[in-house]
Tab-separated table of N, CA, C and O in Angstrom:
chain	number	residue	atom	x	y	z
A	1	MET	N	7.075	9.410	3.669
A	1	MET	CA	6.673	8.261	2.877
A	1	MET	C	5.266	8.373	2.625
A	1	MET	O	4.535	8.632	3.461
A	2	VAL	N	4.781	8.074	1.412
A	2	VAL	CA	3.444	8.111	0.983
A	2	VAL	C	2.897	6.787	1.228
A	2	VAL	O	3.355	5.744	0.881
A	3	GLN	N	1.802	6.712	1.926
A	3	GLN	CA	1.066	5.430	2.153
A	3	GLN	C	-0.379	5.461	1.671
A	3	GLN	O	-1.132	6.464	1.805
A	4	TYR	N	-0.861	4.290	1.317
A	4	TYR	CA	-2.205	4.079	0.720
A	4	TYR	C	-2.766	2.826	1.416
A	4	TYR	O	-2.043	1.932	1.920
A	5	ARG	N	-4.039	2.867	1.728
A	5	ARG	CA	-4.727	1.682	2.268
A	5	ARG	C	-5.287	0.971	0.984
A	5	ARG	O	-5.799	1.482	0.101
A	6	ILE	N	-5.087	-0.393	1.016
A	6	ILE	CA	-5.432	-1.259	-0.061
A	6	ILE	C	-6.888	-1.730	0.299
A	6	ILE	O	-7.118	-2.272	1.479
A	7	LYS	N	-7.803	-1.713	-0.471
A	7	LYS	CA	-9.107	-2.156	-0.344
A	7	LYS	C	-9.200	-3.690	-0.061
A	7	LYS	O	-8.528	-4.336	-0.745
A	8	SER	N	-9.839	-4.085	1.134
A	8	SER	CA	-9.714	-5.486	1.497
A	8	SER	C	-10.838	-5.687	2.511
A	8	SER	O	-11.609	-4.898	2.724
A	9	SER	N	-10.821	-6.876	2.930
A	9	SER	CA	-11.952	-7.247	3.947
A	9	SER	C	-11.632	-6.671	5.208
A	9	SER	O	-10.552	-6.143	5.471
A	10	GLU	N	-12.664	-6.484	6.103
A	10	GLU	CA	-12.470	-5.737	7.383
A	10	GLU	C	-11.513	-6.374	8.422
A	10	GLU	O	-11.035	-5.832	9.155
A	11	GLU	N	-11.401	-7.782	8.159
A	11	GLU	CA	-10.464	-8.488	9.147
A	11	GLU	C	-8.959	-8.280	8.785
A	11	GLU	O	-8.140	-8.631	9.697
A	12	ILE	N	-8.667	-7.824	7.652
A	12	ILE	CA	-7.298	-7.690	7.181
A	12	ILE	C	-7.027	-6.245	6.834
A	12	ILE	O	-7.795	-5.581	6.200
A	13	ASN	N	-5.859	-5.792	7.353
A	13	ASN	CA	-5.509	-4.304	6.930
A	13	ASN	C	-4.364	-4.511	5.974
A	13	ASN	O	-3.241	-5.224	6.387
A	14	ASN	N	-4.554	-3.922	4.863
A	14	ASN	CA	-3.483	-3.912	3.826
A	14	ASN	C	-3.042	-2.582	3.525
A	14	ASN	O	-4.025	-1.641	3.239
A	15	TYR	N	-1.786	-2.308	3.323
A	15	TYR	CA	-1.218	-0.995	3.141
A	15	TYR	C	-0.180	-1.103	1.974
A	15	TYR	O	0.324	-2.007	1.840
A	16	LEU	N	-0.089	0.016	1.231
A	16	LEU	CA	0.958	0.153	0.342
A	16	LEU	C	1.847	1.354	0.485
A	16	LEU	O	1.171	2.362	0.726
A	17	ASN	N	3.155	1.091	0.779
A	17	ASN	CA	4.032	2.262	0.849
A	17	ASN	C	4.802	2.440	-0.372
A	17	ASN	O	5.354	1.503	-0.814
A	18	ILE	N	4.968	3.632	-0.710
A	18	ILE	CA	5.930	3.926	-1.917
A	18	ILE	C	7.177	4.181	-1.454
A	18	ILE	O	7.261	5.303	-0.634
A	19	LEU	N	8.065	3.462	-1.790
A	19	LEU	CA	9.487	3.564	-1.399
A	19	LEU	C	10.347	4.498	-2.283
A	19	LEU	O	11.295	5.223	-1.803
A	20	GLY	N	10.027	4.512	-3.487
A	20	GLY	CA	10.769	5.221	-4.495
A	20	GLY	C	10.166	5.108	-5.845
A	20	GLY	O	9.297	4.303	-6.113
A	21	GLU	N	10.727	5.865	-6.831
A	21	GLU	CA	10.292	5.781	-8.264
A	21	GLU	C	11.311	5.566	-9.162
A	21	GLU	O	12.556	5.972	-9.037
A	22	ARG	N	11.113	4.561	-10.081
A	22	ARG	CA	12.012	4.239	-11.157
A	22	ARG	C	11.392	3.675	-12.418
A	22	ARG	O	10.363	3.066	-12.270
A	23	ASN	N	11.987	3.795	-13.543
A	23	ASN	CA	11.682	3.012	-14.730
A	23	ASN	C	10.104	2.955	-15.011
A	23	ASN	O	9.642	1.815	-15.246
A	24	GLY	N	9.475	4.019	-14.941
A	24	GLY	CA	7.957	3.985	-15.250
A	24	GLY	C	7.159	3.379	-14.169
A	24	GLY	O	5.997	2.871	-14.559
A	25	GLY	N	7.698	3.394	-12.927
A	25	GLY	CA	6.895	2.775	-11.832
A	25	GLY	C	7.235	3.201	-10.471
A	25	GLY	O	8.177	4.088	-10.278
A	26	PHE	N	6.948	2.432	-9.539
A	26	PHE	CA	7.254	2.572	-8.214
A	26	PHE	C	7.881	1.349	-7.415
A	26	PHE	O	7.257	0.253	-7.677
A	27	ASP	N	8.793	1.593	-6.625
A	27	ASP	CA	9.229	0.492	-5.668
A	27	ASP	C	8.217	0.667	-4.524
A	27	ASP	O	8.153	1.744	-3.972
A	28	VAL	N	7.607	-0.495	-4.124
A	28	VAL	CA	6.551	-0.373	-3.132
A	28	VAL	C	6.824	-1.377	-2.115
A	28	VAL	O	7.484	-2.507	-2.282
A	29	MET	N	6.188	-1.189	-0.908
A	29	MET	CA	6.123	-2.375	0.130
A	29	MET	C	4.675	-2.550	0.460
A	29	MET	O	3.974	-1.510	0.768
A	30	ILE	N	4.294	-3.712	0.351
A	30	ILE	CA	2.901	-4.089	0.646
A	30	ILE	C	2.954	-4.722	2.003
A	30	ILE	O	3.691	-5.856	2.281
A	31	ILE	N	2.110	-4.196	2.950
A	31	ILE	CA	1.984	-4.698	4.357
A	31	ILE	C	0.571	-5.310	4.592
A	31	ILE	O	-0.377	-4.602	4.311
A	32	ASN	N	0.535	-6.556	5.006
A	32	ASN	CA	-0.682	-7.201	5.349
A	32	ASN	C	-0.589	-7.495	6.855
A	32	ASN	O	0.403	-8.091	7.220
A	33	GLU	N	-1.686	-7.057	7.536
A	33	GLU	CA	-1.835	-7.206	8.964
A	33	GLU	C	-3.163	-7.838	9.320
A	33	GLU	O	-4.208	-7.430	8.680
A	34	ARG	N	-3.054	-8.788	10.241
A	34	ARG	CA	-4.264	-9.459	10.776
A	34	ARG	C	-3.938	-9.944	12.114
A	34	ARG	O	-2.914	-10.793	12.353
A	35	ASP	N	-4.677	-9.595	13.117
A	35	ASP	CA	-4.472	-10.119	14.527
A	35	ASP	C	-2.902	-10.114	14.864
A	35	ASP	O	-2.366	-8.949	14.850
A	36	ASP	N	-2.317	-11.096	15.140
A	36	ASP	CA	-0.958	-11.294	15.385
A	36	ASP	C	0.031	-11.537	14.226
A	36	ASP	O	1.125	-12.009	14.400
A	37	TYR	N	-0.517	-11.391	13.085
A	37	TYR	CA	0.258	-11.772	11.769
A	37	TYR	C	0.604	-10.368	11.084
A	37	TYR	O	-0.165	-9.406	10.953
A	38	ARG	N	1.745	-10.391	10.558
A	38	ARG	CA	2.277	-9.207	9.752
A	38	ARG	C	3.193	-9.691	8.664
A	38	ARG	O	4.166	-10.437	8.991
A	39	ARG	N	2.990	-9.419	7.467
A	39	ARG	CA	3.774	-9.813	6.255
A	39	ARG	C	4.118	-8.486	5.524
A	39	ARG	O	3.338	-7.679	5.199
A	40	GLU	N	5.413	-8.413	5.161
A	40	GLU	CA	5.835	-7.173	4.388
A	40	GLU	C	6.539	-7.780	3.006
A	40	GLU	O	7.397	-8.688	3.213
A	41	VAL	N	6.057	-7.237	2.034
A	41	VAL	CA	6.627	-7.785	0.722
A	41	VAL	C	7.033	-6.436	-0.185
A	41	VAL	O	6.163	-5.645	-0.371
A	42	ARG	N	8.179	-6.452	-0.645
A	42	ARG	CA	8.688	-5.516	-1.533
A	42	ARG	C	8.533	-5.905	-2.938
A	42	ARG	O	8.670	-6.965	-3.435
A	43	ASP	N	8.073	-4.889	-3.866
A	43	ASP	CA	7.727	-5.288	-5.144
A	43	ASP	C	7.765	-3.975	-6.063
A	43	ASP	O	8.093	-2.874	-5.554
A	44	PHE	N	7.427	-4.087	-7.227
A	44	PHE	CA	7.576	-3.022	-8.190
A	44	PHE	C	6.122	-2.857	-8.911
A	44	PHE	O	5.494	-3.966	-9.114
A	45	LEU	N	5.545	-1.833	-8.881
A	45	LEU	CA	4.353	-1.458	-9.463
A	45	LEU	C	4.318	-0.397	-10.540
A	45	LEU	O	4.913	0.642	-10.344
A	46	SER	N	3.831	-0.765	-11.761
A	46	SER	CA	3.823	0.191	-12.929
A	46	SER	C	3.018	1.446	-12.535
A	46	SER	O	2.073	1.389	-11.741
A	47	LYS	N	3.361	2.623	-13.118
A	47	LYS	CA	2.585	3.797	-13.072
A	47	LYS	C	1.238	3.517	-13.528
A	47	LYS	O	0.236	4.027	-12.965
A	48	GLU	N	1.099	2.822	-14.596
A	48	GLU	CA	-0.242	2.644	-15.280
A	48	GLU	C	-1.233	1.825	-14.269
A	48	GLU	O	-2.299	2.216	-14.020
A	49	LEU	N	-0.672	0.821	-13.655
A	49	LEU	CA	-1.397	0.005	-12.700
A	49	LEU	C	-1.682	0.822	-11.458
A	49	LEU	O	-2.872	0.828	-10.913
A	50	PHE	N	-0.764	1.557	-10.949
A	50	PHE	CA	-1.005	2.487	-9.844
A	50	PHE	C	-2.214	3.432	-10.085
A	50	PHE	O	-3.029	3.517	-9.161
A	51	GLU	N	-2.047	4.141	-11.284
A	51	GLU	CA	-3.064	5.078	-11.521
A	51	GLU	C	-4.515	4.426	-11.719
A	51	GLU	O	-5.510	4.975	-11.299
A	52	THR	N	-4.462	3.271	-12.336
A	52	THR	CA	-5.811	2.400	-12.275
A	52	THR	C	-6.342	2.110	-11.045
A	52	THR	O	-7.522	2.309	-10.723
A	53	CYS	N	-5.542	1.710	-10.060
A	53	CYS	CA	-5.901	1.419	-8.597
A	53	CYS	C	-6.434	2.616	-7.973
A	53	CYS	O	-7.452	2.505	-7.217
A	54	LEU	N	-5.800	3.721	-8.364
A	54	LEU	CA	-6.403	5.018	-7.617
A	54	LEU	C	-7.680	5.395	-8.184
A	54	LEU	O	-8.567	5.794	-7.432
A	55	ARG	N	-7.773	5.342	-9.444
A	55	ARG	CA	-9.048	5.784	-10.101
A	55	ARG	C	-10.183	4.775	-9.791
A	55	ARG	O	-11.435	5.328	-9.680
A	56	THR	N	-9.962	3.629	-9.484
A	56	THR	CA	-11.056	2.631	-9.140
A	56	THR	C	-11.344	2.622	-7.572
A	56	THR	O	-12.319	1.894	-7.303
A	57	GLY	N	-10.605	3.213	-6.826
A	57	GLY	CA	-10.752	3.194	-5.363
A	57	GLY	C	-10.132	1.965	-4.644
A	57	GLY	O	-10.365	1.840	-3.554
A	58	TYR	N	-9.374	1.259	-5.334
A	58	TYR	CA	-8.643	0.127	-4.801
A	58	TYR	C	-7.564	0.585	-3.921
A	58	TYR	O	-7.219	-0.072	-2.760
A	59	LEU	N	-6.954	1.727	-4.060
A	59	LEU	CA	-5.992	2.318	-3.256
A	59	LEU	C	-6.528	3.772	-2.722
A	59	LEU	O	-7.131	4.498	-3.614
A	60	ILE	N	-6.451	4.020	-1.571
A	60	ILE	CA	-6.891	5.239	-0.862
A	60	ILE	C	-5.824	5.905	-0.169
A	60	ILE	O	-5.246	5.248	0.777
A	61	LYS	N	-5.259	7.011	-0.591
A	61	LYS	CA	-4.088	7.704	0.112
A	61	LYS	C	-4.661	8.115	1.560
A	61	LYS	O	-5.720	8.599	1.801
A	62	LEU	N	-3.518	7.817	2.425
A	62	LEU	CA	-3.851	8.143	3.834
A	62	LEU	C	-3.195	9.558	4.174
A	62	LEU	O	-2.179	9.774	3.676
A	63	ASP	N	-3.864	10.273	5.011
A	63	ASP	CA	-3.310	11.500	5.373
A	63	ASP	C	-2.412	11.216	6.504
A	63	ASP	O	-2.293	10.084	7.145
A	64	GLU	N	-1.613	12.223	7.176
A	64	GLU	CA	-0.727	12.101	8.251
A	64	GLU	C	-1.263	11.340	9.449
A	64	GLU	O	-0.592	10.588	10.087
A	65	ASN	N	-2.520	11.655	9.822
A	65	ASN	CA	-3.132	11.157	10.906
A	65	ASN	C	-3.680	9.653	10.904
A	65	ASN	O	-3.970	9.015	11.894
A	66	GLN	N	-3.816	9.158	9.609
A	66	GLN	CA	-4.164	7.823	9.403
A	66	GLN	C	-3.177	6.899	9.048
A	66	GLN	O	-3.322	5.533	9.117
A	67	LYS	N	-1.797	7.336	8.992
A	67	LYS	CA	-0.837	6.452	8.536
A	67	LYS	C	-0.427	5.417	9.447
A	67	LYS	O	-0.478	5.640	10.717
A	68	LEU	N	-0.086	4.171	9.118
A	68	LEU	CA	0.240	3.055	9.823
A	68	LEU	C	1.758	3.328	10.199
A	68	LEU	O	2.598	3.779	9.453
A	69	MET	N	2.056	3.037	11.497
A	69	MET	CA	3.238	3.329	12.077
A	69	MET	C	4.173	2.041	11.556
A	69	MET	O	3.760	0.925	11.858
A	70	THR	N	5.205	2.429	10.948
A	70	THR	CA	6.104	1.247	10.584
A	70	THR	C	7.476	1.296	11.246
A	70	THR	O	7.894	2.339	11.504
A	71	ALA	N	7.924	0.179	11.644
A	71	ALA	CA	9.277	0.091	12.417
A	71	ALA	C	10.421	0.161	11.338
A	71	ALA	O	10.354	-0.188	10.262
């Protein structure tokens, strides 16, 4: 699974997991974590928006050692 860190405040950890590709975009899971709180949301992200987020540094690809462990 490909995982990205979403740029956010230091108190909150936000991640984006790419679950699959379809119709000009990606099925993704966005994970928000803070202290004892965790929220997971599944959504669709267009390729154009995804590429813009990469280009601007809003999304940063994580390597294997940095990945969040998901259950």
